[in-house]
Amino acid sequence: MNIAVIGGGAAGFMAAITAKESKPEASVTIFEKTDKVLAKVKVSGGGRCNVTNATFSIAQLIKNYPRGGKQLKKSFNHFFTKDTVNWFESRGVPLKTEADKRMFPSTNSSQTIVDLLLNTAENLDIRISFKSKVSTIKPSEKGIELTINGEILVFYKVIIASGGSPKESELEWLKSLGYKIVKPVPSLFTFNMPKNPITALMGLSVPNVITSIKGSKLKQNGPLLITHWGMSGPAILKLSAWGAQDLAKLNYNFSLQLNWLGVNEEELRALFTTLTSSRKLMYKHNPLEIPKRLWHFMLNKLEITEHQIWNELSKKNKNRLINMLINDEFEVKGKTTFKEEFVSCGGIDLSEINMQTMESKKHKGIYFAGELLNIDGVTGGFNFQAAWTTGYLAGKNCVA
Ligand SMILES: Cc1cc2nc3c(=O)[nH]c(=O)nc-3n(C[C@H](O)[C@H](O)[C@H](O)COP(=O)(O)OP(=O)(O)OC[C@H]3O[C@@H](n4cnc5c(N)ncnc54)[C@H](O)[C@@H]3O)c2cc1C
């Protein structure tokens, strides 16, 4: 029983280890096209590896996947966040949970995860073949034929875990086998606002904003970070993930609408009724939940001077200020892929796969796992969780 795993990333290692642990007599080889394995795990989570997320309800968990959530439900029923925690902890790698539910190894180092996967594979006698690019795959009577560096090798089962790529051409070898591919585009990126004066506030973070794309239903909330090139932070990254395909079609040129306070107009107008009876200076008295630098920036933009007293604010300026606080608008021109976590949306269409086993519906004996599938999550450990789950299922079922 010889099994080939294509790709030495998180999904490939999980698949290979699970296959070998489930069927020790199987011979398992990971074919990796580069001279390194687990490269993304190593750089993930800013070098700390955000392994998973402390969301232990499947119904809640699937809400974090702009693509694939519904289909993943079937897979999560077999292996989800709780199983990931057990998997690592039972192998001597305890995980810790941060306030926002992200889970990291308690060592705070991605090397701990890399070492665990490498050592486990070595102890199980899993072969790793470096610089081995698989260029074709063909089911035949003998088994599944792979062309690896020009040589044809035949396997009993094959797990494809070759990762995501924003280039459609990288998936050509699978397309030619007849698989439906959803055109890949980037997800989890930040918004560029070249030369916008707001970038002078770089480094500033606003705790709870609502972000939306003008002319669409896309809307997210959470903290926002102003950067030297535009805007970032969870409220932007989540919007980029849910809007990945729409924003690609707009060529990343669109209007971003911001509600800086995350409140509705009625609530804000009620608050303003109290404020505008005060004799305090507007520059000094900012009872709203926005940082001082941003408050001054807004007043400046509206040409409200340092001497302006709240109860002398004209009706016109009051309306302009309210509008700016809850309906501000910024032109986005381009994107920057977030250095901490970047994924591809798109890939192998999930209708091609049995999501309980990860086996191809077209070809018996071929399994898929990881980011090459049309699955992607928001930041927070959800992308690795999808890789662990699909890798585990592919590994388990290919030897069942
Ligand atoms: C900088 C960064 C940080 C991230 N941080 C996090 C995080 O903290 N938490 C989180 O959940 N997600 C994170 N992600 C996303 C996460 O890393 C990926 O979703 C996950 O690694 C995907 O795993 P994979 O095994 O499917 O693919 P990959 O890790 O991309 O592995 C695929 C492997 O297959 C090899 N390969 C490709 N084609 C072939 C071929 N034809 N033949 C042989 N080998 C091939 C590739 O060289 C690669 O080694 C991060 C991503 C980036 C870029």
Tab-separated table of C-alpha atoms and ligand atoms in Angstrom:
chain	number	residue	atom	x	y	z
A	1	MET	CA	0.000	0.000	0.000
A	2	ASN	CA	2.082	2.923	-1.219
A	3	ILE	CA	0.697	6.374	-0.707
A	4	ALA	CA	1.930	9.619	-2.219
A	5	VAL	CA	1.247	12.941	-0.543
A	6	ILE	CA	1.836	15.875	-2.877
A	7	GLY	CA	2.999	18.912	-0.898
A	8	GLY	CA	4.910	19.216	2.370
A	9	GLY	CA	2.747	21.847	4.061
A	10	ALA	CA	0.417	21.679	7.066
A	11	ALA	CA	-2.244	19.666	5.210
A	12	GLY	CA	0.289	17.278	3.633
A	13	PHE	CA	1.985	16.495	6.961
A	14	MET	CA	-1.307	15.998	8.768
A	15	ALA	CA	-2.465	13.677	5.969
A	16	ALA	CA	0.783	11.666	5.880
A	17	ILE	CA	0.973	11.279	9.678
A	18	THR	CA	-2.694	10.266	9.964
A	19	ALA	CA	-2.381	7.720	7.131
A	20	LYS	CA	0.702	6.130	8.646
A	21	GLU	CA	-0.684	6.114	12.200
A	22	SER	CA	-3.906	4.532	10.931
A	23	LYS	CA	-2.101	1.941	8.805
A	24	PRO	CA	1.510	1.447	9.963
A	25	GLU	CA	2.258	-1.073	7.195
A	26	ALA	CA	1.516	1.517	4.489
A	27	SER	CA	4.454	3.184	2.807
A	28	VAL	CA	3.926	6.957	2.811
A	29	THR	CA	6.012	9.499	0.881
A	30	ILE	CA	5.643	13.268	0.867
A	31	PHE	CA	6.742	14.806	-2.448
A	32	GLU	CA	7.730	18.442	-2.031
A	33	LYS	CA	8.736	20.545	-5.012
A	34	THR	CA	11.045	22.877	-3.086
A	35	ASP	CA	13.948	22.074	-0.778
A	36	LYS	CA	11.918	23.036	2.321
A	37	VAL	CA	8.844	21.674	4.015
A	38	LEU	CA	6.437	23.474	6.348
A	39	ALA	CA	7.686	26.858	5.159
A	40	LYS	CA	4.335	28.562	5.747
A	41	VAL	CA	3.918	27.023	9.177
A	42	LYS	CA	7.309	28.451	10.096
A	43	VAL	CA	6.406	32.045	9.126
A	44	SER	CA	2.780	31.825	10.220
A	45	GLY	CA	1.199	33.977	12.889
A	46	GLY	CA	4.173	36.338	12.913
A	47	GLY	CA	6.494	33.418	13.786
A	48	ARG	CA	4.153	32.146	16.512
A	49	CYS	CA	1.792	29.958	14.393
A	50	ASN	CA	-1.844	30.589	15.117
A	51	VAL	CA	-2.675	26.864	15.078
A	52	THR	CA	-6.440	27.094	15.532
A	53	ASN	CA	-9.200	29.092	17.187
A	54	ALA	CA	-10.987	28.459	20.492
A	55	THR	CA	-14.390	28.317	18.791
A	56	PHE	CA	-15.747	24.977	19.903
A	57	SER	CA	-19.145	25.025	18.235
A	58	ILE	CA	-19.254	23.832	14.622
A	59	ALA	CA	-22.183	26.173	13.898
A	60	GLN	CA	-20.051	29.149	15.016
A	61	LEU	CA	-16.847	27.834	13.473
A	62	ILE	CA	-18.189	27.624	9.912
A	63	LYS	CA	-19.213	31.297	10.027
A	64	ASN	CA	-15.523	32.168	9.733
A	65	TYR	CA	-15.140	30.747	6.232
A	66	PRO	CA	-16.204	33.054	3.400
A	67	ARG	CA	-15.843	30.052	1.088
A	68	GLY	CA	-16.381	26.445	2.074
A	69	GLY	CA	-17.993	26.945	5.499
A	70	LYS	CA	-21.201	25.119	4.632
A	71	GLN	CA	-19.357	22.188	3.063
A	72	LEU	CA	-16.775	22.051	5.877
A	73	LYS	CA	-19.560	21.326	8.341
A	74	LYS	CA	-19.502	17.717	7.148
A	75	SER	CA	-15.741	17.512	7.627
A	76	PHE	CA	-15.758	19.258	11.023
A	77	ASN	CA	-18.178	16.613	12.291
A	78	HIS	CA	-15.206	14.222	12.095
A	79	PHE	CA	-12.332	16.496	13.150
A	80	PHE	CA	-12.589	20.086	14.355
A	81	THR	CA	-10.980	22.617	16.673
A	82	LYS	CA	-11.315	20.450	19.797
A	83	ASP	CA	-9.616	17.561	17.996
A	84	THR	CA	-6.808	19.865	16.857
A	85	VAL	CA	-6.172	20.932	20.453
A	86	ASN	CA	-6.159	17.259	21.573
A	87	TRP	CA	-3.958	16.269	18.645
A	88	PHE	CA	-1.230	18.737	19.585
A	89	GLU	CA	-1.600	18.485	23.369
A	90	SER	CA	-1.556	14.679	23.397
A	91	ARG	CA	1.770	14.922	21.543
A	92	GLY	CA	3.274	17.190	24.166
A	93	VAL	CA	2.549	20.582	22.574
A	94	PRO	CA	0.161	22.536	24.821
A	95	LEU	CA	-1.711	25.421	23.204
A	96	LYS	CA	-2.688	28.697	24.838
A	97	THR	CA	-5.687	30.863	24.032
A	98	GLU	CA	-5.466	34.638	23.631
A	99	ALA	CA	-8.249	37.102	24.470
A	100	ASP	CA	-9.497	37.098	20.861
A	101	LYS	CA	-9.670	33.243	20.867
A	102	ARG	CA	-6.587	32.699	18.681
A	103	MET	CA	-4.633	29.649	19.839
A	104	PHE	CA	-0.830	29.418	19.731
A	105	PRO	CA	1.704	26.913	21.038
A	106	SER	CA	2.467	27.899	24.607
A	107	THR	CA	6.123	28.284	23.589
A	108	ASN	CA	4.969	31.179	21.346
A	109	SER	CA	7.113	29.752	18.570
A	110	SER	CA	6.052	28.222	15.266
A	111	GLN	CA	9.242	26.118	15.412
A	112	THR	CA	7.531	23.984	18.087
A	113	ILE	CA	4.842	23.035	15.558
A	114	VAL	CA	7.379	22.470	12.772
A	115	ASP	CA	9.498	20.264	15.069
A	116	LEU	CA	6.505	18.228	16.200
A	117	LEU	CA	5.367	17.525	12.641
A	118	LEU	CA	8.891	16.741	11.422
A	119	ASN	CA	9.769	14.493	14.374
A	120	THR	CA	6.449	12.651	14.187
A	121	ALA	CA	6.927	12.025	10.467
A	122	GLU	CA	10.473	10.820	11.048
A	123	ASN	CA	9.474	8.464	13.885
A	124	LEU	CA	6.777	6.990	11.675
A	125	ASP	CA	9.220	6.414	8.824
A	126	ILE	CA	7.415	8.741	6.440
A	127	ARG	CA	9.725	9.488	3.504
A	128	ILE	CA	10.166	13.076	2.414
A	129	SER	CA	11.306	13.556	-1.138
A	130	PHE	CA	12.551	17.120	-1.669
A	131	LYS	CA	12.819	18.944	-4.996
A	132	SER	CA	10.224	16.541	-6.347
A	133	LYS	CA	7.660	18.400	-8.387
A	134	VAL	CA	4.622	16.437	-9.447
A	135	SER	CA	3.658	17.623	-12.905
A	136	THR	CA	0.981	15.164	-14.012
A	137	ILE	CA	-1.432	12.785	-12.371
A	138	LYS	CA	-3.227	10.028	-14.227
A	139	PRO	CA	-5.430	7.246	-12.892
A	140	SER	CA	-4.662	3.978	-14.702
A	141	GLU	CA	-5.347	0.260	-14.306
A	142	LYS	CA	-2.124	-0.122	-12.338
A	143	GLY	CA	-3.021	2.596	-9.849
A	144	ILE	CA	-2.432	6.339	-9.924
A	145	GLU	CA	0.464	7.459	-12.059
A	146	LEU	CA	2.417	10.558	-11.096
A	147	THR	CA	5.085	12.246	-13.158
A	148	ILE	CA	7.742	13.407	-10.718
A	149	ASN	CA	10.698	15.263	-12.210
A	150	GLY	CA	10.015	13.519	-15.501
A	151	GLU	CA	9.828	10.011	-14.018
A	152	ILE	CA	6.541	8.082	-13.804
A	153	LEU	CA	5.757	6.409	-10.473
A	154	VAL	CA	2.606	4.446	-9.641
A	155	PHE	CA	0.768	4.684	-6.327
A	156	TYR	CA	-2.137	2.949	-4.676
A	157	LYS	CA	-3.560	6.223	-3.292
A	158	VAL	CA	-2.616	9.880	-3.790
A	159	ILE	CA	-3.352	12.848	-1.545
A	160	ILE	CA	-3.025	16.222	-3.245
A	161	ALA	CA	-2.115	18.932	-0.721
A	162	SER	CA	-0.215	21.311	-2.972
A	163	GLY	CA	-1.481	24.526	-1.341
A	164	GLY	CA	-3.121	27.668	-2.638
A	165	SER	CA	-1.861	29.901	-5.365
A	166	PRO	CA	-3.297	33.125	-6.713
A	167	LYS	CA	-2.174	31.950	-10.187
A	168	GLU	CA	-4.659	29.810	-12.091
A	169	SER	CA	-1.814	28.369	-14.187
A	170	GLU	CA	-0.505	26.533	-11.082
A	171	LEU	CA	-3.682	24.449	-11.116
A	172	GLU	CA	-3.455	23.586	-14.800
A	173	TRP	CA	-2.187	20.014	-14.128
A	174	LEU	CA	-5.409	19.330	-12.180
A	175	LYS	CA	-7.673	21.148	-14.607
A	176	SER	CA	-6.442	18.872	-17.367
A	177	LEU	CA	-7.706	15.915	-15.309
A	178	GLY	CA	-11.187	17.406	-15.631
A	179	TYR	CA	-11.541	19.093	-12.238
A	180	LYS	CA	-13.684	22.202	-11.959
A	181	ILE	CA	-11.536	25.062	-10.706
A	182	VAL	CA	-12.830	28.257	-9.118
A	183	LYS	CA	-10.541	31.028	-10.385
A	184	PRO	CA	-8.146	31.827	-7.547
A	185	VAL	CA	-7.855	35.380	-6.257
A	186	PRO	CA	-6.114	36.718	-3.139
A	187	SER	CA	-7.905	36.996	0.180
A	188	LEU	CA	-6.888	38.703	3.443
A	189	PHE	CA	-5.340	41.902	2.191
A	190	THR	CA	-5.196	45.493	3.342
A	191	PHE	CA	-6.494	48.530	1.473
A	192	ASN	CA	-4.225	51.067	-0.234
A	193	MET	CA	-5.133	54.753	-0.104
A	194	PRO	CA	-2.151	56.420	-1.708
A	195	LYS	CA	-1.564	60.010	-0.617
A	196	ASN	CA	-4.769	60.109	1.431
A	197	PRO	CA	-4.207	62.529	4.360
A	198	ILE	CA	-5.613	59.911	6.767
A	199	THR	CA	-2.329	57.982	6.386
A	200	ALA	CA	-0.665	60.725	8.466
A	201	LEU	CA	-2.360	58.963	11.399
A	202	MET	CA	-0.423	55.725	10.772
A	203	GLY	CA	-0.185	53.421	13.753
A	204	LEU	CA	-3.513	54.588	15.117
A	205	SER	CA	-6.095	51.962	15.935
A	206	VAL	CA	-9.826	52.504	16.386
A	207	PRO	CA	-11.566	49.895	18.559
A	208	ASN	CA	-14.897	49.221	16.877
A	209	VAL	CA	-15.705	50.432	13.400
A	210	ILE	CA	-18.149	49.188	10.780
A	211	THR	CA	-16.603	48.898	7.323
A	212	SER	CA	-18.626	48.519	4.138
A	213	ILE	CA	-18.145	48.715	0.398
A	214	LYS	CA	-20.238	51.377	-1.291
A	215	GLY	CA	-22.766	49.903	-3.683
A	216	SER	CA	-22.583	46.395	-2.178
A	217	LYS	CA	-23.953	44.514	0.804
A	218	LEU	CA	-20.469	43.742	2.132
A	219	LYS	CA	-20.158	44.869	5.741
A	220	GLN	CA	-17.884	43.916	8.671
A	221	ASN	CA	-16.972	45.279	12.073
A	222	GLY	CA	-14.077	45.190	14.503
A	223	PRO	CA	-10.861	47.088	15.207
A	224	LEU	CA	-9.307	49.143	12.395
A	225	LEU	CA	-5.675	50.121	12.008
A	226	ILE	CA	-4.452	53.106	10.003
A	227	THR	CA	-1.199	52.309	8.218
A	228	HIS	CA	1.247	54.369	6.214
A	229	TRP	CA	-0.273	52.980	3.013
A	230	GLY	CA	-3.975	52.939	3.962
A	231	MET	CA	-6.030	50.784	6.279
A	232	SER	CA	-5.671	47.375	7.912
A	233	GLY	CA	-6.872	45.563	11.056
A	234	PRO	CA	-9.594	42.923	11.518
A	235	ALA	CA	-12.460	45.091	10.165
A	236	ILE	CA	-10.555	45.516	6.880
A	237	LEU	CA	-9.140	41.993	6.609
A	238	LYS	CA	-12.541	40.407	7.207
A	239	LEU	CA	-14.046	42.690	4.556
A	240	SER	CA	-11.259	41.719	2.121
A	241	ALA	CA	-11.980	38.029	2.731
A	242	TRP	CA	-15.743	38.204	2.345
A	243	GLY	CA	-15.358	40.522	-0.641
A	244	ALA	CA	-12.340	38.781	-2.223
A	245	GLN	CA	-14.091	37.940	-5.493
A	246	ASP	CA	-16.120	41.163	-5.804
A	247	LEU	CA	-13.106	43.343	-5.043
A	248	ALA	CA	-10.973	41.462	-7.588
A	249	LYS	CA	-13.627	42.234	-10.212
A	250	LEU	CA	-13.383	45.924	-9.262
A	251	ASN	CA	-9.629	45.641	-9.713
A	252	TYR	CA	-9.316	46.851	-6.112
A	253	ASN	CA	-10.655	50.328	-6.932
A	254	PHE	CA	-13.718	51.125	-4.857
A	255	SER	CA	-15.203	53.383	-2.155
A	256	LEU	CA	-14.866	52.236	1.433
A	257	GLN	CA	-17.488	53.494	3.863
A	258	LEU	CA	-16.633	53.776	7.528
A	259	ASN	CA	-18.724	54.124	10.612
A	260	TRP	CA	-15.975	55.089	13.028
A	261	LEU	CA	-18.103	54.500	16.111
A	262	GLY	CA	-20.053	51.398	15.188
A	263	VAL	CA	-23.307	53.063	16.322
A	264	ASN	CA	-26.396	54.042	14.363
A	265	GLU	CA	-27.424	57.586	13.511
A	266	GLU	CA	-30.257	57.701	16.043
A	267	GLU	CA	-27.945	56.790	18.930
A	268	LEU	CA	-25.388	59.334	17.807
A	269	ARG	CA	-27.960	62.125	17.411
A	270	ALA	CA	-29.235	61.405	20.927
A	271	LEU	CA	-25.669	61.717	22.238
A	272	PHE	CA	-25.168	64.949	20.326
A	273	THR	CA	-28.245	66.470	21.999
A	274	THR	CA	-26.423	66.227	25.342
A	275	LEU	CA	-23.078	67.307	23.907
A	276	THR	CA	-24.395	70.402	22.196
A	277	SER	CA	-25.699	71.769	25.490
A	278	SER	CA	-22.150	71.791	26.892
A	279	ARG	CA	-19.920	74.890	27.112
A	280	LYS	CA	-16.777	72.819	26.669
A	281	LEU	CA	-14.281	73.182	23.834
A	282	MET	CA	-14.826	70.564	21.131
A	283	TYR	CA	-11.076	69.972	20.649
A	284	LYS	CA	-10.596	69.185	24.333
A	285	HIS	CA	-13.888	67.486	25.129
A	286	ASN	CA	-14.243	64.357	23.010
A	287	PRO	CA	-16.560	61.944	24.789
A	288	LEU	CA	-16.786	59.660	21.756
A	289	GLU	CA	-14.843	56.430	21.528
A	290	ILE	CA	-12.360	57.625	18.981
A	291	PRO	CA	-8.715	58.420	19.601
A	292	LYS	CA	-7.745	62.048	20.141
A	293	ARG	CA	-5.582	62.225	16.992
A	294	LEU	CA	-8.454	61.059	14.821
A	295	TRP	CA	-10.877	63.440	16.536
A	296	HIS	CA	-8.598	66.390	15.802
A	297	PHE	CA	-8.111	65.166	12.237
A	298	MET	CA	-11.877	65.150	11.695
A	299	LEU	CA	-12.464	68.570	13.214
A	300	ASN	CA	-9.638	69.926	11.075
A	301	LYS	CA	-11.082	68.389	7.932
A	302	LEU	CA	-14.426	70.056	8.688
A	303	GLU	CA	-12.599	73.329	9.424
A	304	ILE	CA	-13.923	73.405	12.966
A	305	THR	CA	-11.449	75.505	14.907
A	306	GLU	CA	-9.787	74.937	18.280
A	307	HIS	CA	-12.024	77.636	19.765
A	308	GLN	CA	-15.282	75.973	18.840
A	309	ILE	CA	-17.537	75.360	21.836
A	310	TRP	CA	-19.974	72.463	21.704
A	311	ASN	CA	-23.135	74.481	22.264
A	312	GLU	CA	-22.208	76.976	19.569
A	313	LEU	CA	-21.770	74.352	16.848
A	314	SER	CA	-23.878	75.281	13.828
A	315	LYS	CA	-26.584	72.877	12.684
A	316	LYS	CA	-24.763	72.446	9.380
A	317	ASN	CA	-21.483	71.498	11.048
A	318	LYS	CA	-23.251	69.212	13.495
A	319	ASN	CA	-24.759	67.312	10.558
A	320	ARG	CA	-21.429	67.209	8.713
A	321	LEU	CA	-19.688	65.877	11.816
A	322	ILE	CA	-22.354	63.231	12.442
A	323	ASN	CA	-22.108	62.194	8.810
A	324	MET	CA	-18.321	61.935	9.020
A	325	LEU	CA	-18.495	59.875	12.208
A	326	ILE	CA	-20.864	57.275	10.852
A	327	ASN	CA	-20.634	57.575	7.099
A	328	ASP	CA	-17.086	58.568	6.202
A	329	GLU	CA	-15.823	57.628	2.769
A	330	PHE	CA	-12.374	56.751	1.416
A	331	GLU	CA	-11.242	55.878	-2.090
A	332	VAL	CA	-9.311	52.604	-2.181
A	333	LYS	CA	-6.778	52.208	-4.963
A	334	GLY	CA	-5.147	48.819	-4.808
A	335	LYS	CA	-4.360	46.268	-2.145
A	336	THR	CA	-1.415	45.024	-0.126
A	337	THR	CA	-1.263	41.383	0.864
A	338	PHE	CA	-1.175	41.223	4.618
A	339	LYS	CA	2.238	40.034	5.675
A	340	GLU	CA	0.925	38.079	8.649
A	341	GLU	CA	-1.568	35.870	6.888
A	342	PHE	CA	-2.434	35.705	3.261
A	343	VAL	CA	-4.468	33.015	1.522
A	344	SER	CA	-5.966	32.248	-1.860
A	345	CYS	CA	-9.674	32.075	-2.325
A	346	GLY	CA	-10.709	29.716	-5.111
A	347	GLY	CA	-9.185	26.417	-6.170
A	348	ILE	CA	-10.705	22.955	-6.604
A	349	ASP	CA	-14.482	23.222	-6.606
A	350	LEU	CA	-15.879	21.444	-3.552
A	351	SER	CA	-18.644	19.808	-5.583
A	352	GLU	CA	-15.879	17.528	-6.926
A	353	ILE	CA	-15.155	16.108	-3.457
A	354	ASN	CA	-16.785	13.973	-0.809
A	355	MET	CA	-16.270	16.287	2.163
A	356	GLN	CA	-16.557	13.441	4.703
A	357	THR	CA	-13.602	11.567	3.246
A	358	MET	CA	-11.918	14.203	0.996
A	359	GLU	CA	-11.916	11.663	-1.819
A	360	SER	CA	-12.480	12.872	-5.358
A	361	LYS	CA	-15.926	11.992	-6.678
A	362	LYS	CA	-14.423	11.600	-10.165
A	363	HIS	CA	-11.441	9.408	-9.421
A	364	LYS	CA	-11.348	6.778	-6.689
A	365	GLY	CA	-8.102	6.843	-4.755
A	366	ILE	CA	-7.365	10.548	-5.237
A	367	TYR	CA	-7.854	12.759	-2.188
A	368	PHE	CA	-7.549	16.511	-1.678
A	369	ALA	CA	-6.558	18.551	1.384
A	370	GLY	CA	-5.637	22.103	2.364
A	371	GLU	CA	-5.631	25.447	0.685
A	372	LEU	CA	-5.791	24.196	-2.886
A	373	LEU	CA	-9.470	23.587	-2.221
A	374	ASN	CA	-11.980	26.385	-2.637
A	375	ILE	CA	-11.947	26.940	1.130
A	376	ASP	CA	-10.617	29.960	2.955
A	377	GLY	CA	-11.132	31.466	6.344
A	378	VAL	CA	-10.702	34.849	7.962
A	379	THR	CA	-7.660	35.431	10.188
A	380	GLY	CA	-7.614	33.729	13.561
A	381	GLY	CA	-6.327	30.193	12.944
A	382	PHE	CA	-9.219	29.155	10.689
A	383	ASN	CA	-7.038	28.469	7.655
A	384	PHE	CA	-4.818	26.044	9.526
A	385	GLN	CA	-7.902	24.439	11.040
A	386	ALA	CA	-9.188	23.730	7.509
A	387	ALA	CA	-5.772	22.271	6.609
A	388	TRP	CA	-5.665	20.039	9.737
A	389	THR	CA	-9.243	18.833	9.204
A	390	THR	CA	-9.015	18.077	5.494
A	391	GLY	CA	-5.511	16.596	5.899
A	392	TYR	CA	-6.679	14.358	8.739
A	393	LEU	CA	-9.703	13.109	6.772
A	394	ALA	CA	-7.708	12.468	3.603
A	395	GLY	CA	-5.052	10.548	5.562
A	396	LYS	CA	-7.570	8.509	7.555
A	397	ASN	CA	-9.772	7.593	4.604
A	398	CYS	CA	-7.100	6.777	2.078
A	399	VAL	CA	-6.086	3.762	4.188
A	400	ALA	CA	-9.595	2.832	5.379
B	1	LIG	C1	2.753	34.650	6.035
B	1	LIG	C2	1.577	33.760	6.324
B	1	LIG	C3	1.154	33.574	7.635
B	1	LIG	C4	0.061	32.762	7.908
B	1	LIG	N1	-0.331	32.610	9.211
B	1	LIG	C5	-1.396	31.817	9.495
B	1	LIG	C6	-1.805	31.574	10.843
B	1	LIG	O1	-1.149	32.015	11.803
B	1	LIG	N2	-2.908	30.815	11.054
B	1	LIG	C7	-3.630	30.256	10.023
B	1	LIG	O2	-4.628	29.579	10.274
B	1	LIG	N3	-3.235	30.421	8.731
B	1	LIG	C8	-2.139	31.170	8.463
B	1	LIG	N4	-1.747	31.342	7.156
B	1	LIG	C9	-2.418	30.540	6.125
B	1	LIG	C10	-1.876	29.104	6.202
B	1	LIG	O3	-0.466	29.173	6.319
B	1	LIG	C11	-2.247	28.291	4.964
B	1	LIG	O4	-3.627	28.315	4.777
B	1	LIG	C12	-1.772	26.834	5.148
B	1	LIG	O5	-0.375	26.813	5.380
B	1	LIG	C13	-2.096	26.009	3.923
B	1	LIG	O6	-1.487	24.749	4.076
B	1	LIG	P1	-1.358	23.741	2.852
B	1	LIG	O7	-0.640	22.549	3.374
B	1	LIG	O8	-2.666	23.551	2.203
B	1	LIG	O9	-0.467	24.504	1.786
B	1	LIG	P2	1.053	24.978	1.834
B	1	LIG	O10	1.487	25.264	3.206
B	1	LIG	O11	1.160	26.055	0.816
B	1	LIG	O12	1.855	23.706	1.342
B	1	LIG	C14	1.795	23.230	0.018
B	1	LIG	C15	3.137	22.636	-0.320
B	1	LIG	O13	3.025	21.969	-1.579
B	1	LIG	C16	4.187	22.213	-2.352
B	1	LIG	N5	3.804	21.990	-3.749
B	1	LIG	C17	2.996	22.756	-4.515
B	1	LIG	N6	2.845	22.207	-5.740
B	1	LIG	C18	3.564	21.067	-5.742
B	1	LIG	C19	3.803	20.055	-6.723
B	1	LIG	N7	3.240	20.116	-7.940
B	1	LIG	N8	4.600	19.016	-6.403
B	1	LIG	C20	5.169	18.922	-5.169
B	1	LIG	N9	4.992	19.852	-4.194
B	1	LIG	C21	4.177	20.904	-4.477
B	1	LIG	C22	4.539	23.641	-2.000
B	1	LIG	O14	5.887	23.925	-2.293
B	1	LIG	C23	4.231	23.674	-0.502
B	1	LIG	O15	5.329	23.317	0.275
B	1	LIG	C24	-0.636	32.134	6.859
B	1	LIG	C25	-0.208	32.310	5.549
B	1	LIG	C26	0.894	33.117	5.275
B	1	LIG	C27	1.341	33.304	3.852
